[in-house]
PDB file of C-alpha atoms in Angstrom:
ATOM      1  CA  MET A   1       7.579   0.962  -0.289  1.00 50.00           C
ATOM      2  CA  LEU A   2      10.066   1.159  -3.188  1.00 46.00           C
ATOM      3  CA  LYS A   3      12.818   2.238  -0.809  1.00 51.00           C
ATOM      4  CA  SER A   4      12.070  -0.666   1.518  1.00 48.00           C
ATOM      5  CA  LEU A   5      12.001  -3.154  -1.365  1.00 49.00           C
ATOM      6  CA  SER A   6      15.254  -1.772  -2.791  1.00 46.00           C
ATOM      7  CA  ILE A   7      17.052  -2.104   0.547  1.00 51.00           C
ATOM      8  CA  LYS A   8      15.771  -5.647   1.003  1.00 55.00           C
ATOM      9  CA  GLN A   9      16.806  -6.600  -2.531  1.00 57.00           C
ATOM     10  CA  GLY A  10      20.264  -5.139  -1.944  1.00 53.00           C
ATOM     11  CA  LYS A  11      20.689  -7.253   1.192  1.00 67.00           C
ATOM     12  CA  LYS A  12      19.472 -10.322  -0.682  1.00 80.00           C
ATOM     13  CA  TYR A  13      22.097  -9.879  -3.396  1.00 85.00           C
ATOM     14  CA  ASP A  14      24.834  -9.409  -0.791  1.00 88.00           C
ATOM     15  CA  ASP A  15      24.023 -12.869   0.579  1.00 90.00           C
ATOM     16  CA  PRO A  16      26.381 -15.658  -0.613  1.00 94.00           C
ATOM     17  CA  ALA A  17      23.313 -17.677  -1.645  1.00 94.00           C
ATOM     18  CA  SER A  18      22.670 -15.106  -4.387  1.00 93.00           C
ATOM     19  CA  ALA A  19      25.759 -16.278  -6.304  1.00 95.00           C
ATOM     20  CA  SER A  20      23.633 -19.121  -7.680  1.00 95.00           C
ATOM     21  CA  GLN A  21      21.799 -16.565  -9.854  1.00 94.00           C
ATOM     22  CA  ILE A  22      24.887 -15.315 -11.683  1.00 96.00           C
ATOM     23  CA  GLU A  23      24.982 -17.931 -14.460  1.00 96.00           C
ATOM     24  CA  SER A  24      21.297 -17.565 -15.324  1.00 96.00           C
ATOM     25  CA  PHE A  25      21.684 -13.766 -15.430  1.00 94.00           C
ATOM     26  CA  ILE A  26      24.654 -14.087 -17.808  1.00 96.00           C
ATOM     27  CA  ASN A  27      22.768 -16.467 -20.083  1.00 96.00           C
ATOM     28  CA  PHE A  28      19.527 -14.494 -20.097  1.00 95.00           C
ATOM     29  CA  HIS A  29      21.258 -11.222 -21.049  1.00 94.00           C
ATOM     30  CA  ARG A  30      23.906 -12.883 -23.260  1.00 94.00           C
ATOM     31  CA  LEU A  31      26.693 -10.997 -21.548  1.00 94.00           C
ATOM     32  CA  ASP A  32      30.177 -10.940 -23.050  1.00 92.00           C
ATOM     33  CA  MET A  33      32.298 -12.432 -20.279  1.00 95.00           C
ATOM     34  CA  SER A  34      35.543 -12.240 -22.262  1.00 94.00           C
ATOM     35  CA  GLU A  35      35.994  -8.592 -21.198  1.00 93.00           C
ATOM     36  CA  VAL A  36      35.337  -9.199 -17.473  1.00 96.00           C
ATOM     37  CA  LEU A  37      38.458  -8.959 -15.313  1.00 96.00           C
ATOM     38  CA  LEU A  38      37.764 -11.854 -12.913  1.00 96.00           C
ATOM     39  CA  PRO A  39      36.429 -15.361 -13.628  1.00 96.00           C
ATOM     40  CA  VAL A  40      32.781 -16.022 -12.762  1.00 96.00           C
ATOM     41  CA  GLU A  41      33.605 -18.439  -9.970  1.00 95.00           C
ATOM     42  CA  SER A  42      35.495 -15.721  -8.071  1.00 96.00           C
ATOM     43  CA  PHE A  43      32.310 -13.738  -7.315  1.00 97.00           C
ATOM     44  CA  LYS A  44      30.963 -14.673  -3.875  1.00 96.00           C
ATOM     45  CA  THR A  45      27.643 -12.815  -4.217  1.00 95.00           C
ATOM     46  CA  PHE A  46      25.452 -11.610  -7.055  1.00 93.00           C
ATOM     47  CA  ASN A  47      26.231  -7.994  -6.168  1.00 92.00           C
ATOM     48  CA  GLU A  48      29.961  -8.624  -6.499  1.00 94.00           C
ATOM     49  CA  PHE A  49      29.277  -9.826 -10.024  1.00 95.00           C
ATOM     50  CA  PHE A  50      26.858  -6.981 -10.730  1.00 93.00           C
ATOM     51  CA  TYR A  51      29.492  -4.281 -10.182  1.00 93.00           C
ATOM     52  CA  ARG A  52      32.208  -6.363 -11.832  1.00 95.00           C
ATOM     53  CA  GLU A  53      35.324  -4.735 -13.262  1.00 96.00           C
ATOM     54  CA  LEU A  54      36.400  -5.023 -16.881  1.00 95.00           C
ATOM     55  CA  LYS A  55      39.853  -5.900 -18.165  1.00 94.00           C
ATOM     56  CA  PRO A  56      42.170  -2.906 -18.680  1.00 90.00           C
ATOM     57  CA  GLY A  57      41.777  -1.519 -22.191  1.00 86.00           C
ATOM     58  CA  SER A  58      38.229  -2.817 -22.681  1.00 87.00           C
ATOM     59  CA  ARG A  59      36.988   0.744 -23.254  1.00 84.00           C
ATOM     60  CA  PRO A  60      39.909   2.751 -24.743  1.00 81.00           C
ATOM     61  CA  CYS A  61      39.593   6.527 -24.676  1.00 83.00           C
ATOM     62  CA  SER A  62      39.096   7.835 -28.205  1.00 77.00           C
ATOM     63  CA  ALA A  63      41.315  10.907 -27.692  1.00 84.00           C
ATOM     64  CA  PRO A  64      43.500  10.416 -24.604  1.00 88.00           C
ATOM     65  CA  ASP A  65      45.708  13.430 -25.387  1.00 90.00           C
ATOM     66  CA  ASN A  66      42.914  15.902 -26.088  1.00 91.00           C
ATOM     67  CA  PRO A  67      41.225  17.149 -22.880  1.00 91.00           C
ATOM     68  CA  LYS A  68      38.711  19.165 -24.939  1.00 90.00           C
ATOM     69  CA  ILE A  69      36.882  15.943 -25.772  1.00 90.00           C
ATOM     70  CA  ALA A  70      34.614  14.684 -22.999  1.00 92.00           C
ATOM     71  CA  VAL A  71      33.411  11.080 -22.885  1.00 92.00           C
ATOM     72  CA  SER A  72      30.387   9.119 -21.778  1.00 92.00           C
ATOM     73  CA  PRO A  73      30.605   8.142 -18.104  1.00 93.00           C
ATOM     74  CA  ALA A  74      29.084   4.687 -18.580  1.00 93.00           C
ATOM     75  CA  ASP A  75      27.814   1.858 -20.738  1.00 92.00           C
ATOM     76  CA  CYS A  76      24.280   3.137 -21.131  1.00 92.00           C
ATOM     77  CA  ARG A  77      21.342   4.432 -23.100  1.00 93.00           C
ATOM     78  CA  SER A  78      21.929   8.128 -23.636  1.00 93.00           C
ATOM     79  CA  VAL A  79      20.062  11.299 -24.498  1.00 94.00           C
ATOM     80  CA  VAL A  80      21.877  14.648 -24.645  1.00 94.00           C
ATOM     81  CA  PHE A  81      20.736  18.249 -24.958  1.00 93.00           C
ATOM     82  CA  ASN A  82      22.836  21.343 -25.601  1.00 94.00           C
ATOM     83  CA  ARG A  83      20.308  23.381 -23.611  1.00 93.00           C
ATOM     84  CA  ILE A  84      18.344  22.241 -20.576  1.00 91.00           C
ATOM     85  CA  ASP A  85      15.147  23.828 -21.894  1.00 89.00           C
ATOM     86  CA  GLU A  86      15.350  21.404 -24.837  1.00 89.00           C
ATOM     87  CA  ALA A  87      15.568  18.514 -22.375  1.00 85.00           C
ATOM     88  CA  THR A  88      12.438  19.641 -20.554  1.00 82.00           C
ATOM     89  CA  ARG A  89      10.558  20.107 -23.822  1.00 83.00           C
ATOM     90  CA  ILE A  90      11.470  16.718 -25.278  1.00 77.00           C
ATOM     91  CA  TRP A  91      12.485  14.304 -22.530  1.00 75.00           C
ATOM     92  CA  VAL A  92      12.232  15.377 -18.877  1.00 80.00           C
ATOM     93  CA  LYS A  93       8.510  15.984 -18.411  1.00 63.00           C
ATOM     94  CA  GLY A  94       8.310  16.225 -14.620  1.00 60.00           C
ATOM     95  CA  ARG A  95       6.239  19.303 -13.828  1.00 64.00           C
ATOM     96  CA  GLU A  96       8.494  20.250 -10.915  1.00 71.00           C
ATOM     97  CA  PHE A  97      11.862  19.445 -12.550  1.00 82.00           C
ATOM     98  CA  SER A  98      14.367  22.246 -12.128  1.00 88.00           C
ATOM     99  CA  ILE A  99      18.068  22.785 -11.540  1.00 93.00           C
ATOM    100  CA  GLU A 100      17.150  23.990  -8.039  1.00 94.00           C
ATOM    101  CA  ARG A 101      15.471  20.695  -7.166  1.00 90.00           C
ATOM    102  CA  LEU A 102      18.162  18.640  -8.902  1.00 92.00           C
ATOM    103  CA  LEU A 103      21.034  20.200  -6.926  1.00 95.00           C
ATOM    104  CA  GLY A 104      18.930  20.385  -3.755  1.00 93.00           C
ATOM    105  CA  ASN A 105      20.774  21.199  -0.547  1.00 94.00           C
ATOM    106  CA  ALA A 106      24.030  19.692  -1.841  1.00 96.00           C
ATOM    107  CA  TYR A 107      25.207  22.484  -4.159  1.00 97.00           C
ATOM    108  CA  PRO A 108      22.500  25.202  -4.172  1.00 96.00           C
ATOM    109  CA  GLU A 109      25.118  27.871  -4.913  1.00 97.00           C
ATOM    110  CA  ASP A 110      25.681  26.285  -8.334  1.00 97.00           C
ATOM    111  CA  VAL A 111      22.095  26.716  -9.548  1.00 96.00           C
ATOM    112  CA  PRO A 112      22.814  29.973 -11.493  1.00 96.00           C
ATOM    113  CA  ARG A 113      25.903  28.372 -13.046  1.00 96.00           C
ATOM    114  CA  TYR A 114      23.890  25.734 -14.909  1.00 96.00           C
ATOM    115  CA  LYS A 115      20.899  27.816 -16.001  1.00 91.00           C
ATOM    116  CA  ASN A 116      20.625  27.379 -19.800  1.00 90.00           C
ATOM    117  CA  GLY A 117      23.536  24.933 -19.710  1.00 95.00           C
ATOM    118  CA  ALA A 118      23.799  21.482 -21.300  1.00 95.00           C
ATOM    119  CA  LEU A 119      22.482  18.205 -19.917  1.00 95.00           C
ATOM    120  CA  GLY A 120      23.544  14.627 -20.636  1.00 95.00           C
ATOM    121  CA  ILE A 121      21.453  11.708 -19.355  1.00 93.00           C
ATOM    122  CA  PHE A 122      23.118   8.290 -19.228  1.00 94.00           C
ATOM    123  CA  ARG A 123      20.740   5.472 -18.168  1.00 91.00           C
ATOM    124  CA  LEU A 124      22.113   2.091 -17.128  1.00 92.00           C
ATOM    125  CA  ALA A 125      19.928  -1.010 -17.456  1.00 89.00           C
ATOM    126  CA  PRO A 126      20.450  -4.011 -15.132  1.00 86.00           C
ATOM    127  CA  GLN A 127      22.396  -5.927 -17.794  1.00 89.00           C
ATOM    128  CA  ASP A 128      24.946  -3.126 -18.271  1.00 91.00           C
ATOM    129  CA  TYR A 129      28.416  -2.903 -16.785  1.00 93.00           C
ATOM    130  CA  HIS A 130      27.652  -0.888 -13.643  1.00 93.00           C
ATOM    131  CA  ARG A 131      30.828   1.013 -12.910  1.00 94.00           C
ATOM    132  CA  PHE A 132      30.866   4.642 -14.007  1.00 94.00           C
ATOM    133  CA  HIS A 133      33.835   6.730 -15.036  1.00 94.00           C
ATOM    134  CA  ILE A 134      35.349  10.202 -15.178  1.00 95.00           C
ATOM    135  CA  PRO A 135      33.953  12.184 -18.173  1.00 94.00           C
ATOM    136  CA  VAL A 136      36.435  15.105 -18.131  1.00 95.00           C
ATOM    137  CA  ASP A 137      39.979  15.768 -16.948  1.00 95.00           C
ATOM    138  CA  GLY A 138      40.181  17.878 -13.798  1.00 97.00           C
ATOM    139  CA  VAL A 139      40.079  17.934 -10.009  1.00 98.00           C
ATOM    140  CA  LEU A 140      37.338  16.155  -8.080  1.00 98.00           C
ATOM    141  CA  GLY A 141      35.150  18.127  -5.679  1.00 98.00           C
ATOM    142  CA  THR A 142      33.398  16.792  -2.583  1.00 97.00           C
ATOM    143  CA  PRO A 143      30.763  14.074  -3.176  1.00 96.00           C
ATOM    144  CA  LYS A 144      27.499  14.983  -1.423  1.00 96.00           C
ATOM    145  CA  THR A 145      24.473  12.699  -1.001  1.00 93.00           C
ATOM    146  CA  ILE A 146      20.854  13.803  -1.177  1.00 92.00           C
ATOM    147  CA  GLU A 147      18.486  11.265   0.360  1.00 88.00           C
ATOM    148  CA  GLY A 148      15.308  10.567  -1.567  1.00 82.00           C
ATOM    149  CA  GLU A 149      12.998   8.085  -3.245  1.00 77.00           C
ATOM    150  CA  TYR A 150      13.732   5.031  -5.400  1.00 73.00           C
ATOM    151  CA  TYR A 151      11.450   5.563  -8.390  1.00 71.00           C
ATOM    152  CA  THR A 152      12.235   3.772 -11.636  1.00 65.00           C
ATOM    153  CA  VAL A 153      14.366   5.741 -14.112  1.00 61.00           C
ATOM    154  CA  ASN A 154      12.894   4.152 -17.248  1.00 63.00           C
ATOM    155  CA  PRO A 155      11.826   6.562 -20.016  1.00 58.00           C
ATOM    156  CA  MET A 156       8.098   6.230 -19.270  1.00 55.00           C
ATOM    157  CA  ALA A 157       8.676   7.520 -15.736  1.00 52.00           C
ATOM    158  CA  ILE A 158      11.020  10.317 -16.845  1.00 59.00           C
ATOM    159  CA  ARG A 159       8.497  11.478 -19.426  1.00 50.00           C
ATOM    160  CA  SER A 160       5.635  11.466 -16.923  1.00 54.00           C
ATOM    161  CA  ALA A 161       4.639  14.278 -14.563  1.00 56.00           C
ATOM    162  CA  LEU A 162       6.855  12.810 -11.813  1.00 64.00           C
ATOM    163  CA  ASP A 163      10.151  14.613 -11.143  1.00 72.00           C
ATOM    164  CA  VAL A 164      12.236  11.439 -10.811  1.00 78.00           C
ATOM    165  CA  TYR A 165      15.668  13.106 -10.898  1.00 82.00           C
ATOM    166  CA  GLY A 166      14.653  15.706  -8.321  1.00 79.00           C
ATOM    167  CA  GLU A 167      13.037  13.139  -6.010  1.00 81.00           C
ATOM    168  CA  ASN A 168      15.373  10.131  -6.115  1.00 84.00           C
ATOM    169  CA  VAL A 169      18.368   9.502  -3.888  1.00 87.00           C
ATOM    170  CA  ARG A 170      21.487  10.836  -5.599  1.00 91.00           C
ATOM    171  CA  VAL A 171      25.165  11.673  -5.152  1.00 94.00           C
ATOM    172  CA  LEU A 172      26.533  14.922  -6.600  1.00 96.00           C
ATOM    173  CA  ILE A 173      30.223  15.228  -7.492  1.00 97.00           C
ATOM    174  CA  PRO A 174      31.577  18.420  -9.089  1.00 98.00           C
ATOM    175  CA  ILE A 175      34.696  18.307 -11.249  1.00 98.00           C
ATOM    176  CA  GLU A 176      36.741  21.453 -11.846  1.00 98.00           C
ATOM    177  CA  SER A 177      37.735  20.481 -15.354  1.00 96.00           C
ATOM    178  CA  VAL A 178      40.653  21.452 -17.549  1.00 90.00           C
ATOM    179  CA  ALA A 179      38.553  22.399 -20.579  1.00 93.00           C
ATOM    180  CA  HIS A 180      34.841  22.374 -19.641  1.00 94.00           C
ATOM    181  CA  GLY A 181      34.478  24.607 -16.601  1.00 95.00           C
ATOM    182  CA  ARG A 182      32.783  23.158 -13.533  1.00 97.00           C
ATOM    183  CA  VAL A 183      31.034  19.907 -14.506  1.00 98.00           C
ATOM    184  CA  MET A 184      28.465  18.407 -12.132  1.00 98.00           C
ATOM    185  CA  VAL A 185      28.198  14.614 -12.107  1.00 98.00           C
ATOM    186  CA  ILE A 186      24.952  13.361 -10.556  1.00 96.00           C
ATOM    187  CA  CYS A 187      24.627   9.652  -9.782  1.00 93.00           C
ATOM    188  CA  VAL A 188      20.924   8.863  -9.444  1.00 91.00           C
ATOM    189  CA  GLY A 189      19.734   5.781  -7.605  1.00 83.00           C
ATOM    190  CA  ALA A 190      16.588   4.010  -8.729  1.00 72.00           C
ATOM    191  CA  MET A 191      14.210   1.172  -7.988  1.00 62.00           C
ATOM    192  CA  MET A 192      16.151  -1.887  -6.739  1.00 52.00           C
ATOM    193  CA  VAL A 193      19.461   0.002  -6.581  1.00 57.00           C
ATOM    194  CA  GLY A 194      21.216  -0.941  -3.339  1.00 57.00           C
ATOM    195  CA  SER A 195      23.497   2.096  -3.282  1.00 77.00           C
ATOM    196  CA  SER A 196      25.878   4.311  -5.228  1.00 87.00           C
ATOM    197  CA  VAL A 197      29.507   3.882  -4.172  1.00 91.00           C
ATOM    198  CA  ILE A 198      32.083   6.591  -4.983  1.00 95.00           C
ATOM    199  CA  THR A 199      35.602   5.163  -5.149  1.00 96.00           C
ATOM    200  CA  ARG A 200      37.516   8.462  -5.528  1.00 96.00           C
ATOM    201  CA  LYS A 201      38.185  11.228  -3.020  1.00 96.00           C
ATOM    202  CA  ALA A 202      37.742  14.979  -3.061  1.00 97.00           C
ATOM    203  CA  GLY A 203      40.820  16.870  -4.198  1.00 98.00           C
ATOM    204  CA  GLU A 204      42.130  14.088  -6.420  1.00 98.00           C
ATOM    205  CA  LYS A 205      43.320  14.922  -9.907  1.00 98.00           C
ATOM    206  CA  VAL A 206      41.243  12.780 -12.270  1.00 96.00           C
ATOM    207  CA  THR A 207      41.498  11.801 -15.910  1.00 94.00           C
ATOM    208  CA  ARG A 208      38.892  10.658 -18.416  1.00 93.00           C
ATOM    209  CA  ALA A 209      38.275   6.885 -18.312  1.00 88.00           C
ATOM    210  CA  GLU A 210      39.339   6.467 -14.709  1.00 92.00           C
ATOM    211  CA  GLU A 211      36.784   4.890 -12.408  1.00 95.00           C
ATOM    212  CA  LEU A 212      34.566   7.199 -10.367  1.00 96.00           C
ATOM    213  CA  GLY A 213      32.353   4.612  -8.663  1.00 95.00           C
ATOM    214  CA  TYR A 214      29.717   1.926  -9.113  1.00 94.00           C
ATOM    215  CA  PHE A 215      26.044   1.135  -8.578  1.00 91.00           C
ATOM    216  CA  LYS A 216      24.927  -1.951  -6.719  1.00 85.00           C
ATOM    217  CA  PHE A 217      22.022  -3.966  -8.118  1.00 79.00           C
ATOM    218  CA  GLY A 218      19.411  -2.278 -10.292  1.00 70.00           C
ATOM    219  CA  GLY A 219      18.992   0.212 -13.096  1.00 68.00           C
ATOM    220  CA  SER A 220      20.338   3.684 -12.489  1.00 86.00           C
ATOM    221  CA  THR A 221      21.409   6.916 -14.199  1.00 91.00           C
ATOM    222  CA  VAL A 222      24.311   9.357 -14.387  1.00 95.00           C
ATOM    223  CA  LEU A 223      23.522  12.976 -15.264  1.00 96.00           C
ATOM    224  CA  LEU A 224      26.127  15.486 -16.457  1.00 97.00           C
ATOM    225  CA  LEU A 225      25.524  19.223 -16.124  1.00 97.00           C
ATOM    226  CA  PHE A 226      27.675  21.665 -18.116  1.00 97.00           C
ATOM    227  CA  GLU A 227      27.784  25.435 -17.925  1.00 96.00           C
ATOM    228  CA  PRO A 228      26.434  27.333 -20.979  1.00 95.00           C
ATOM    229  CA  GLY A 229      28.780  27.286 -23.958  1.00 92.00           C
ATOM    230  CA  LYS A 230      31.183  24.751 -22.471  1.00 93.00           C
ATOM    231  CA  ILE A 231      30.216  21.759 -24.627  1.00 93.00           C
ATOM    232  CA  ILE A 232      28.475  20.836 -27.881  1.00 91.00           C
ATOM    233  CA  PHE A 233      27.346  17.219 -28.027  1.00 92.00           C
ATOM    234  CA  ASP A 234      27.913  14.997 -31.060  1.00 90.00           C
ATOM    235  CA  SER A 235      25.301  15.797 -33.711  1.00 90.00           C
ATOM    236  CA  ASP A 236      24.131  12.198 -34.159  1.00 90.00           C
ATOM    237  CA  LEU A 237      23.383  11.925 -30.434  1.00 92.00           C
ATOM    238  CA  VAL A 238      21.530  15.237 -30.497  1.00 93.00           C
ATOM    239  CA  GLU A 239      19.475  14.194 -33.532  1.00 94.00           C
ATOM    240  CA  ASN A 240      18.349  10.998 -31.806  1.00 94.00           C
ATOM    241  CA  SER A 241      17.608  12.872 -28.588  1.00 93.00           C
ATOM    242  CA  ASN A 242      15.506  15.467 -30.431  1.00 92.00           C
ATOM    243  CA  ILE A 243      13.088  12.715 -31.448  1.00 92.00           C
ATOM    244  CA  ALA A 244      13.106  11.241 -27.929  1.00 90.00           C
ATOM    245  CA  LEU A 245      15.280   8.285 -28.931  1.00 91.00           C
ATOM    246  CA  GLU A 246      17.961   6.925 -26.612  1.00 92.00           C
ATOM    247  CA  THR A 247      21.323   5.946 -28.143  1.00 92.00           C
ATOM    248  CA  LEU A 248      23.027   2.815 -26.844  1.00 90.00           C
ATOM    249  CA  VAL A 249      26.667   3.617 -26.050  1.00 87.00           C
ATOM    250  CA  ARG A 250      29.604   2.046 -24.284  1.00 75.00           C
ATOM    251  CA  TYR A 251      31.640   4.352 -22.122  1.00 59.00           C
ATOM    252  CA  LEU A 252      34.544   5.974 -23.955  1.00 55.00           C
ATOM    253  CA  ASP A 253      33.260   4.734 -27.312  1.00 49.00           C
ATOM    254  CA  PHE A 254      31.954   8.111 -28.435  1.00 49.00           C
ATOM    255  CA  ARG A 255      32.839  11.758 -28.100  1.00 52.00           C
ATOM    256  CA  LEU A 256      31.140  14.780 -26.634  1.00 53.00           C
ATOM    257  CA  TYR A 257      32.866  17.774 -28.183  1.00 52.00           C
ATOM    258  CA  SER A 258      33.727  20.900 -26.229  1.00 49.00           C
TER     259      SER A 258
END
């Protein structure tokens, strides 16, 4: 039912009639339109506005010359864990959650690589800027889609017995990074998300802050998997995460230290 509703909602927001909802959405969420690249009247549908681009320089990289510093992939609410077992103890409560289920039939050979590794969870709410970006410098692997459900990704669902990340539709993109080993980016669809669109191609050399893709309408999440010992997250983010508190961040505004 959720999948059917999400597809229907996506089609609705691709209809030119949906453009009439843009102004009310801006006003309700008090969005800062000064950083949006195109004027409001240029968007022909609500979805075009939803995955709007920002003006160049709106999210400057904090350390553009230091590839050892990774960055948030999105404007989001974030929790981070230096070990996956900490994530399952504090945040991800799904009884069946595992790296095996998360990687599914897309990259099963990478399951041993991420055992006891680090996990970053970056949740986008509908009012957020919905393009997501490259977190580490490196070379992009092949994006692979796993079909699945469209459960909500809000914290109540993630902290329930339901394995949302292992059940939902998702796109997996590995990055062979310069300083962080093989990093797995997982773009998770959710209730009312029309689709995840990857705008880069396999084999491309990528740099932090560059666009990776965008979500159509709805809330959604980007997960980052790191191999053991390849990253240590900022202590303030870890402290908040250890008490099950999300931190509101804008992409490239904070650092994840290698």
